[in-house]
Amino acid sequence: MAGLGSSNYWEDLRKQARQLENELDLKLVSFSKLCTSYSSSRDGRRGDTSDTTPLLNNSTQDRMFETMSVEIEQLLAKLTAVNDKMAEYTNTPGTASLNAALMHTLQRHRDILQDYTHEFHKTKGNFLAIREREDLLGSVRKDIETYKSGSGVNNRRTELFLKEHEHLRNSDRLMDDTISIAMATKENMTSQRSILKSIQSRVNTLANRFPAINSLIQRINLRKRRDSLILGSVIGVCTILLLLYAFH
């Protein structure tokens, strides 16, 4: 009966070990997929300038990573405890005849535990390395965007300065054109004045050469002056008569 009870105890330990190993196998597959999807999603979003959605996704994946890491570590600890109990059982009295078979089974479970532990730490290390690298790249990209944003402000200021400079240059050209037009007008008037002086000089020359013409011109001027005086006198007298008539 003692041997039967010991055999049942051993079988219970083996069942526990196999159950934990199956759970660990499923957890490690999911854990590996999580790490792979994390890397792929980060690579796919490198060219995306939007920050809100990636941050939410990465935060969710980080929480899942932490949760699954704790669960796998707990399963590994339980499997280690079961293996230790199995090792203790192989040293109990009455199991000498079965010791070789028990040790072979125990060694197989230990190898599985070692493989799962190695796979877990390897996957976890890869995940942490990817996350650290992506966080560093994210920080660098943020610094670049900040620099570009600052450069954009400086570029706008430079553009405004250039526009203002161009406006001043246009104003200078307009003033130069205005001055040029004024100088041309001045030269034209000076030329016309010279022409008029030349005409007047020729008229005086003709008058001096032909006294009769000069005398005729003087008489015409005197008649015009006389006519002007007569016309002015008539207008004055008429105005006075109108005023007298208006007041009376």
PDB file of C-alpha atoms in Angstrom:
ATOM      1  CA  MET A   1       0.000   0.000   0.000  1.00  0.00           C
ATOM      2  CA  ALA A   2       2.906   2.294   0.846  1.00  0.00           C
ATOM      3  CA  GLY A   3       4.381   1.569  -2.601  1.00  0.00           C
ATOM      4  CA  LEU A   4       1.000   2.242  -4.212  1.00  0.00           C
ATOM      5  CA  GLY A   5       0.696   5.518  -2.331  1.00  0.00           C
ATOM      6  CA  SER A   6       4.227   6.510  -3.340  1.00  0.00           C
ATOM      7  CA  SER A   7       3.479   5.615  -6.938  1.00  0.00           C
ATOM      8  CA  ASN A   8       0.353   7.767  -6.891  1.00  0.00           C
ATOM      9  CA  TYR A   9       2.337  10.640  -5.392  1.00  0.00           C
ATOM     10  CA  TRP A  10       4.897  10.371  -8.162  1.00  0.00           C
ATOM     11  CA  GLU A  11       2.212  10.288 -10.810  1.00  0.00           C
ATOM     12  CA  ASP A  12       0.553  13.332  -9.281  1.00  0.00           C
ATOM     13  CA  LEU A  13       3.874  15.175  -9.438  1.00  0.00           C
ATOM     14  CA  ARG A  14       4.321  14.168 -13.074  1.00  0.00           C
ATOM     15  CA  LYS A  15       0.788  15.339 -13.924  1.00  0.00           C
ATOM     16  CA  GLN A  16       1.480  18.661 -12.238  1.00  0.00           C
ATOM     17  CA  ALA A  17       4.753  18.984 -14.116  1.00  0.00           C
ATOM     18  CA  ARG A  18       3.151  18.193 -17.493  1.00  0.00           C
ATOM     19  CA  GLN A  19       0.278  20.601 -16.814  1.00  0.00           C
ATOM     20  CA  LEU A  20       2.678  23.394 -15.888  1.00  0.00           C
ATOM     21  CA  GLU A  21       4.834  22.607 -18.921  1.00  0.00           C
ATOM     22  CA  ASN A  22       1.804  22.823 -21.228  1.00  0.00           C
ATOM     23  CA  GLU A  23       0.766  26.152 -19.700  1.00  0.00           C
ATOM     24  CA  LEU A  24       4.334  27.433 -20.025  1.00  0.00           C
ATOM     25  CA  ASP A  25       4.499  26.347 -23.640  1.00  0.00           C
ATOM     26  CA  LEU A  26       1.326  28.290 -24.504  1.00  0.00           C
ATOM     27  CA  LYS A  27       2.434  31.314 -22.495  1.00  0.00           C
ATOM     28  CA  LEU A  28       5.867  31.386 -24.137  1.00  0.00           C
ATOM     29  CA  VAL A  29       4.327  31.183 -27.622  1.00  0.00           C
ATOM     30  CA  SER A  30       2.029  34.123 -26.815  1.00  0.00           C
ATOM     31  CA  PHE A  31       4.931  35.952 -25.184  1.00  0.00           C
ATOM     32  CA  SER A  32       7.072  35.497 -28.286  1.00  0.00           C
ATOM     33  CA  LYS A  33       4.246  36.745 -30.533  1.00  0.00           C
ATOM     34  CA  LEU A  34       3.814  39.793 -28.311  1.00  0.00           C
ATOM     35  CA  CYS A  35       7.486  40.674 -28.634  1.00  0.00           C
ATOM     36  CA  THR A  36       7.411  40.138 -32.398  1.00  0.00           C
ATOM     37  CA  SER A  37       4.291  42.271 -32.848  1.00  0.00           C
ATOM     38  CA  TYR A  38       5.818  44.968 -30.662  1.00  0.00           C
ATOM     39  CA  SER A  39       8.898  45.146 -32.881  1.00  0.00           C
ATOM     40  CA  SER A  40       6.851  45.070 -36.096  1.00  0.00           C
ATOM     41  CA  SER A  41       4.436  47.755 -34.934  1.00  0.00           C
ATOM     42  CA  ARG A  42       7.278  50.044 -33.916  1.00  0.00           C
ATOM     43  CA  ASP A  43       9.036  49.528 -37.247  1.00  0.00           C
ATOM     44  CA  GLY A  44       5.804  50.212 -39.135  1.00  0.00           C
ATOM     45  CA  ARG A  45       5.200  53.474 -37.284  1.00  0.00           C
ATOM     46  CA  ARG A  46       8.679  54.951 -37.637  1.00  0.00           C
ATOM     47  CA  GLY A  47       7.585  57.109 -40.545  1.00  0.00           C
ATOM     48  CA  ASP A  48       4.391  58.216 -38.803  1.00  0.00           C
ATOM     49  CA  THR A  49       4.537  61.746 -37.387  1.00  0.00           C
ATOM     50  CA  SER A  50       1.466  61.251 -35.203  1.00  0.00           C
ATOM     51  CA  ASP A  51       2.302  60.499 -31.559  1.00  0.00           C
ATOM     52  CA  THR A  52      -1.049  59.757 -29.911  1.00  0.00           C
ATOM     53  CA  THR A  53      -1.939  56.323 -31.302  1.00  0.00           C
ATOM     54  CA  PRO A  54       1.585  54.805 -31.079  1.00  0.00           C
ATOM     55  CA  LEU A  55       1.878  55.856 -27.466  1.00  0.00           C
ATOM     56  CA  LEU A  56      -1.429  54.178 -26.574  1.00  0.00           C
ATOM     57  CA  ASN A  57      -0.510  50.963 -28.418  1.00  0.00           C
ATOM     58  CA  ASN A  58       2.948  50.765 -26.915  1.00  0.00           C
ATOM     59  CA  SER A  59       1.585  51.407 -23.446  1.00  0.00           C
ATOM     60  CA  THR A  60      -0.892  48.523 -23.855  1.00  0.00           C
ATOM     61  CA  GLN A  61       1.836  46.203 -25.116  1.00  0.00           C
ATOM     62  CA  ASP A  62       4.105  47.200 -22.240  1.00  0.00           C
ATOM     63  CA  ARG A  63       1.391  46.326 -19.732  1.00  0.00           C
ATOM     64  CA  MET A  64       0.777  42.996 -21.453  1.00  0.00           C
ATOM     65  CA  PHE A  65       4.506  42.307 -21.391  1.00  0.00           C
ATOM     66  CA  GLU A  66       4.756  42.978 -17.665  1.00  0.00           C
ATOM     67  CA  THR A  67       1.663  40.862 -16.918  1.00  0.00           C
ATOM     68  CA  MET A  68       2.827  37.901 -19.010  1.00  0.00           C
ATOM     69  CA  SER A  69       6.338  38.100 -17.555  1.00  0.00           C
ATOM     70  CA  VAL A  70       4.962  37.799 -14.029  1.00  0.00           C
ATOM     71  CA  GLU A  71       2.695  34.899 -15.030  1.00  0.00           C
ATOM     72  CA  ILE A  72       5.535  32.997 -16.730  1.00  0.00           C
ATOM     73  CA  GLU A  73       7.878  33.586 -13.794  1.00  0.00           C
ATOM     74  CA  GLN A  74       5.204  32.224 -11.446  1.00  0.00           C
ATOM     75  CA  LEU A  75       4.733  29.129 -13.647  1.00  0.00           C
ATOM     76  CA  LEU A  76       8.496  28.572 -13.791  1.00  0.00           C
ATOM     77  CA  ALA A  77       8.678  28.850 -10.020  1.00  0.00           C
ATOM     78  CA  LYS A  78       5.868  26.301  -9.618  1.00  0.00           C
ATOM     79  CA  LEU A  79       7.496  23.927 -12.091  1.00  0.00           C
ATOM     80  CA  THR A  80      10.816  24.290 -10.257  1.00  0.00           C
ATOM     81  CA  ALA A  81       9.085  23.424  -6.984  1.00  0.00           C
ATOM     82  CA  VAL A  82       7.483  20.327  -8.562  1.00  0.00           C
ATOM     83  CA  ASN A  83      10.854  19.226  -9.944  1.00  0.00           C
ATOM     84  CA  ASP A  84      12.391  19.654  -6.505  1.00  0.00           C
ATOM     85  CA  LYS A  85       9.655  17.472  -4.997  1.00  0.00           C
ATOM     86  CA  MET A  86      10.290  14.882  -7.688  1.00  0.00           C
ATOM     87  CA  ALA A  87      14.011  14.957  -6.862  1.00  0.00           C
ATOM     88  CA  GLU A  88      13.205  14.470  -3.176  1.00  0.00           C
ATOM     89  CA  TYR A  89      10.978  11.532  -4.043  1.00  0.00           C
ATOM     90  CA  THR A  90      13.785   9.779  -5.929  1.00  0.00           C
ATOM     91  CA  ASN A  91      15.833   9.849  -2.699  1.00  0.00           C
ATOM     92  CA  THR A  92      13.144   8.319  -0.496  1.00  0.00           C
ATOM     93  CA  PRO A  93      13.628   4.741   0.746  1.00  0.00           C
ATOM     94  CA  GLY A  94      11.886   2.045  -1.272  1.00  0.00           C
ATOM     95  CA  THR A  95      12.463   3.639  -4.672  1.00  0.00           C
ATOM     96  CA  ALA A  96      15.881   2.175  -5.322  1.00  0.00           C
ATOM     97  CA  SER A  97      14.561  -0.419  -7.779  1.00  0.00           C
ATOM     98  CA  LEU A  98      12.859   2.330  -9.789  1.00  0.00           C
ATOM     99  CA  ASN A  99      15.574   4.926  -9.283  1.00  0.00           C
ATOM    100  CA  ALA A 100      16.999   4.748 -12.850  1.00  0.00           C
ATOM    101  CA  ALA A 101      13.601   5.228 -14.496  1.00  0.00           C
ATOM    102  CA  LEU A 102      12.650   7.970 -12.025  1.00  0.00           C
ATOM    103  CA  MET A 103      15.943   9.791 -12.578  1.00  0.00           C
ATOM    104  CA  HIS A 104      15.472   9.582 -16.338  1.00  0.00           C
ATOM    105  CA  THR A 105      11.973  11.094 -16.051  1.00  0.00           C
ATOM    106  CA  LEU A 106      13.184  13.724 -13.611  1.00  0.00           C
ATOM    107  CA  GLN A 107      16.073  14.688 -15.921  1.00  0.00           C
ATOM    108  CA  ARG A 108      13.658  15.083 -18.840  1.00  0.00           C
ATOM    109  CA  HIS A 109      11.461  17.446 -16.809  1.00  0.00           C
ATOM    110  CA  ARG A 110      14.547  19.346 -15.676  1.00  0.00           C
ATOM    111  CA  ASP A 111      15.672  19.740 -19.291  1.00  0.00           C
ATOM    112  CA  ILE A 112      12.234  21.050 -20.248  1.00  0.00           C
ATOM    113  CA  LEU A 113      12.342  23.492 -17.337  1.00  0.00           C
ATOM    114  CA  GLN A 114      15.800  24.657 -18.359  1.00  0.00           C
ATOM    115  CA  ASP A 115      14.718  25.130 -21.991  1.00  0.00           C
ATOM    116  CA  TYR A 116      11.642  27.110 -20.987  1.00  0.00           C
ATOM    117  CA  THR A 117      13.657  29.261 -18.582  1.00  0.00           C
ATOM    118  CA  HIS A 118      16.278  29.946 -21.259  1.00  0.00           C
ATOM    119  CA  GLU A 119      13.611  30.765 -23.873  1.00  0.00           C
ATOM    120  CA  PHE A 120      11.798  33.082 -21.470  1.00  0.00           C
ATOM    121  CA  HIS A 121      14.911  35.044 -20.522  1.00  0.00           C
ATOM    122  CA  LYS A 122      16.009  35.244 -24.168  1.00  0.00           C
ATOM    123  CA  THR A 123      12.620  36.537 -25.362  1.00  0.00           C
ATOM    124  CA  LYS A 124      12.376  38.943 -22.446  1.00  0.00           C
ATOM    125  CA  GLY A 125      15.886  40.238 -23.089  1.00  0.00           C
ATOM    126  CA  ASN A 126      15.099  40.783 -26.778  1.00  0.00           C
ATOM    127  CA  PHE A 127      11.901  42.624 -25.894  1.00  0.00           C
ATOM    128  CA  LEU A 128      13.673  44.916 -23.426  1.00  0.00           C
ATOM    129  CA  ALA A 129      16.445  45.593 -25.939  1.00  0.00           C
ATOM    130  CA  ILE A 130      13.905  46.488 -28.647  1.00  0.00           C
ATOM    131  CA  ARG A 131      11.964  48.717 -26.265  1.00  0.00           C
ATOM    132  CA  GLU A 132      15.105  50.485 -25.099  1.00  0.00           C
ATOM    133  CA  ARG A 133      16.256  51.009 -28.686  1.00  0.00           C
ATOM    134  CA  GLU A 134      12.846  52.301 -29.777  1.00  0.00           C
ATOM    135  CA  ASP A 135      12.604  54.604 -26.778  1.00  0.00           C
ATOM    136  CA  LEU A 136      16.001  56.021 -27.691  1.00  0.00           C
ATOM    137  CA  LEU A 137      14.985  56.435 -31.334  1.00  0.00           C
ATOM    138  CA  GLY A 138      11.722  58.021 -30.223  1.00  0.00           C
ATOM    139  CA  SER A 139      13.621  60.492 -28.095  1.00  0.00           C
ATOM    140  CA  VAL A 140      15.913  61.303 -31.008  1.00  0.00           C
ATOM    141  CA  ARG A 141      12.934  61.755 -33.354  1.00  0.00           C
ATOM    142  CA  LYS A 142      11.266  64.015 -30.811  1.00  0.00           C
ATOM    143  CA  ASP A 143      14.418  66.128 -30.576  1.00  0.00           C
ATOM    144  CA  ILE A 144      14.556  66.314 -34.377  1.00  0.00           C
ATOM    145  CA  GLU A 145      10.896  67.368 -34.576  1.00  0.00           C
ATOM    146  CA  THR A 146      11.514  69.986 -31.891  1.00  0.00           C
ATOM    147  CA  TYR A 147      14.500  71.268 -33.826  1.00  0.00           C
ATOM    148  CA  LYS A 148      12.500  71.308 -37.059  1.00  0.00           C
ATOM    149  CA  SER A 149       9.682  73.162 -35.314  1.00  0.00           C
ATOM    150  CA  GLY A 150      12.139  75.755 -34.006  1.00  0.00           C
ATOM    151  CA  SER A 151      13.740  75.973 -37.423  1.00  0.00           C
ATOM    152  CA  GLY A 152      10.304  76.526 -38.915  1.00  0.00           C
ATOM    153  CA  VAL A 153       9.776  79.544 -36.659  1.00  0.00           C
ATOM    154  CA  ASN A 154      13.201  80.857 -37.614  1.00  0.00           C
ATOM    155  CA  ASN A 155      12.437  80.249 -41.279  1.00  0.00           C
ATOM    156  CA  ARG A 156       9.189  82.212 -40.982  1.00  0.00           C
ATOM    157  CA  ARG A 157      11.042  85.060 -39.318  1.00  0.00           C
ATOM    158  CA  THR A 158      13.691  84.963 -42.025  1.00  0.00           C
ATOM    159  CA  GLU A 159      10.963  84.984 -44.670  1.00  0.00           C
ATOM    160  CA  LEU A 160       9.371  88.040 -43.077  1.00  0.00           C
ATOM    161  CA  PHE A 161      12.735  89.798 -42.955  1.00  0.00           C
ATOM    162  CA  LEU A 162      13.336  88.971 -46.627  1.00  0.00           C
ATOM    163  CA  LYS A 163       9.892  90.279 -47.589  1.00  0.00           C
ATOM    164  CA  GLU A 164      10.509  93.485 -45.657  1.00  0.00           C
ATOM    165  CA  HIS A 165      13.913  93.851 -47.315  1.00  0.00           C
ATOM    166  CA  GLU A 166      12.345  93.338 -50.747  1.00  0.00           C
ATOM    167  CA  HIS A 167       9.685  95.942 -49.914  1.00  0.00           C
ATOM    168  CA  LEU A 168      12.403  98.442 -49.003  1.00  0.00           C
ATOM    169  CA  ARG A 169      14.259  97.677 -52.232  1.00  0.00           C
ATOM    170  CA  ASN A 170      11.065  98.250 -54.231  1.00  0.00           C
ATOM    171  CA  SER A 171      10.548 101.565 -52.416  1.00  0.00           C
ATOM    172  CA  ASP A 172      14.113 102.593 -53.274  1.00  0.00           C
ATOM    173  CA  ARG A 173      13.569 101.711 -56.932  1.00  0.00           C
ATOM    174  CA  LEU A 174      10.321 103.720 -56.977  1.00  0.00           C
ATOM    175  CA  MET A 175      12.087 106.729 -55.498  1.00  0.00           C
ATOM    176  CA  ASP A 176      14.891 106.413 -58.047  1.00  0.00           C
ATOM    177  CA  ASP A 177      12.335 106.272 -60.873  1.00  0.00           C
ATOM    178  CA  THR A 178      10.560 109.357 -59.504  1.00  0.00           C
ATOM    179  CA  ILE A 179      13.831 111.282 -59.250  1.00  0.00           C
ATOM    180  CA  SER A 180      14.734 110.208 -62.788  1.00  0.00           C
ATOM    181  CA  ILE A 181      11.370 111.488 -64.090  1.00  0.00           C
ATOM    182  CA  ALA A 182      11.849 114.791 -62.237  1.00  0.00           C
ATOM    183  CA  MET A 183      15.352 115.202 -63.675  1.00  0.00           C
ATOM    184  CA  ALA A 184      14.072 114.452 -67.174  1.00  0.00           C
ATOM    185  CA  THR A 185      11.280 117.014 -66.734  1.00  0.00           C
ATOM    186  CA  LYS A 186      13.789 119.584 -65.519  1.00  0.00           C
ATOM    187  CA  GLU A 187      16.017 118.962 -68.521  1.00  0.00           C
ATOM    188  CA  ASN A 188      13.018 119.242 -70.860  1.00  0.00           C
ATOM    189  CA  MET A 189      11.941 122.556 -69.335  1.00  0.00           C
ATOM    190  CA  THR A 190      15.495 123.860 -69.531  1.00  0.00           C
ATOM    191  CA  SER A 191      15.584 122.897 -73.193  1.00  0.00           C
ATOM    192  CA  GLN A 192      12.260 124.616 -73.862  1.00  0.00           C
ATOM    193  CA  ARG A 193      13.514 127.726 -72.047  1.00  0.00           C
ATOM    194  CA  SER A 194      16.556 127.774 -74.253  1.00  0.00           C
ATOM    195  CA  ILE A 195      14.347 127.451 -77.345  1.00  0.00           C
ATOM    196  CA  LEU A 196      12.134 130.348 -76.184  1.00  0.00           C
ATOM    197  CA  LYS A 197      15.181 132.504 -75.487  1.00  0.00           C
ATOM    198  CA  SER A 198      16.476 131.692 -78.941  1.00  0.00           C
ATOM    199  CA  ILE A 199      13.134 132.672 -80.520  1.00  0.00           C
ATOM    200  CA  GLN A 200      13.013 135.904 -78.524  1.00  0.00           C
ATOM    201  CA  SER A 201      16.572 136.695 -79.548  1.00  0.00           C
ATOM    202  CA  ARG A 202      15.715 136.162 -83.218  1.00  0.00           C
ATOM    203  CA  VAL A 203      12.634 138.400 -82.889  1.00  0.00           C
ATOM    204  CA  ASN A 204      14.745 141.138 -81.298  1.00  0.00           C
ATOM    205  CA  THR A 205      17.309 140.740 -84.041  1.00  0.00           C
ATOM    206  CA  LEU A 206      14.630 141.093 -86.713  1.00  0.00           C
ATOM    207  CA  ALA A 207      13.206 144.148 -84.931  1.00  0.00           C
ATOM    208  CA  ASN A 208      16.616 145.767 -84.786  1.00  0.00           C
ATOM    209  CA  ARG A 209      17.271 145.034 -88.462  1.00  0.00           C
ATOM    210  CA  PHE A 210      13.894 146.340 -89.604  1.00  0.00           C
ATOM    211  CA  PRO A 211      12.937 149.532 -87.695  1.00  0.00           C
ATOM    212  CA  ALA A 212       9.605 149.687 -89.467  1.00  0.00           C
ATOM    213  CA  ILE A 213       8.644 146.310 -88.081  1.00  0.00           C
ATOM    214  CA  ASN A 214       9.809 147.420 -84.621  1.00  0.00           C
ATOM    215  CA  SER A 215       7.754 150.592 -84.893  1.00  0.00           C
ATOM    216  CA  LEU A 216       4.737 148.581 -86.050  1.00  0.00           C
ATOM    217  CA  ILE A 217       5.096 146.218 -83.109  1.00  0.00           C
ATOM    218  CA  GLN A 218       5.327 149.131 -80.674  1.00  0.00           C
ATOM    219  CA  ARG A 219       2.222 150.756 -82.143  1.00  0.00           C
ATOM    220  CA  ILE A 220       0.347 147.481 -81.905  1.00  0.00           C
ATOM    221  CA  ASN A 221       1.373 147.185 -78.264  1.00  0.00           C
ATOM    222  CA  LEU A 222       0.312 150.768 -77.543  1.00  0.00           C
ATOM    223  CA  ARG A 223      -3.075 150.178 -79.211  1.00  0.00           C
ATOM    224  CA  LYS A 224      -3.591 147.038 -77.179  1.00  0.00           C
ATOM    225  CA  ARG A 225      -2.687 148.906 -74.018  1.00  0.00           C
ATOM    226  CA  ARG A 226      -5.061 151.761 -74.951  1.00  0.00           C
ATOM    227  CA  ASP A 227      -7.877 149.378 -75.774  1.00  0.00           C
ATOM    228  CA  SER A 228      -7.325 147.692 -72.441  1.00  0.00           C
ATOM    229  CA  LEU A 229      -7.536 151.001 -70.604  1.00  0.00           C
ATOM    230  CA  ILE A 230     -10.721 152.004 -72.465  1.00  0.00           C
ATOM    231  CA  LEU A 231     -12.293 148.636 -71.823  1.00  0.00           C
ATOM    232  CA  GLY A 232     -11.357 148.857 -68.149  1.00  0.00           C
ATOM    233  CA  SER A 233     -12.829 152.367 -67.843  1.00  0.00           C
ATOM    234  CA  VAL A 234     -16.086 151.275 -69.473  1.00  0.00           C
ATOM    235  CA  ILE A 235     -16.376 148.286 -67.175  1.00  0.00           C
ATOM    236  CA  GLY A 236     -15.681 150.505 -64.134  1.00  0.00           C
ATOM    237  CA  VAL A 237     -18.308 153.077 -65.106  1.00  0.00           C
ATOM    238  CA  CYS A 238     -20.908 150.395 -65.792  1.00  0.00           C
ATOM    239  CA  THR A 239     -20.176 148.782 -62.447  1.00  0.00           C
ATOM    240  CA  ILE A 240     -20.623 152.069 -60.614  1.00  0.00           C
ATOM    241  CA  LEU A 241     -23.900 152.805 -62.426  1.00  0.00           C
ATOM    242  CA  LEU A 242     -25.204 149.316 -61.543  1.00  0.00           C
ATOM    243  CA  LEU A 243     -24.293 149.824 -57.894  1.00  0.00           C
ATOM    244  CA  LEU A 244     -26.003 153.233 -57.807  1.00  0.00           C
ATOM    245  CA  TYR A 245     -29.110 151.798 -59.424  1.00  0.00           C
ATOM    246  CA  ALA A 246     -29.140 148.876 -57.003  1.00  0.00           C
ATOM    247  CA  PHE A 247     -28.942 151.073 -53.902  1.00  0.00           C
ATOM    248  CA  HIS A 248     -31.565 153.533 -55.159  1.00  0.00           C
TER     249      HIS A 248
END
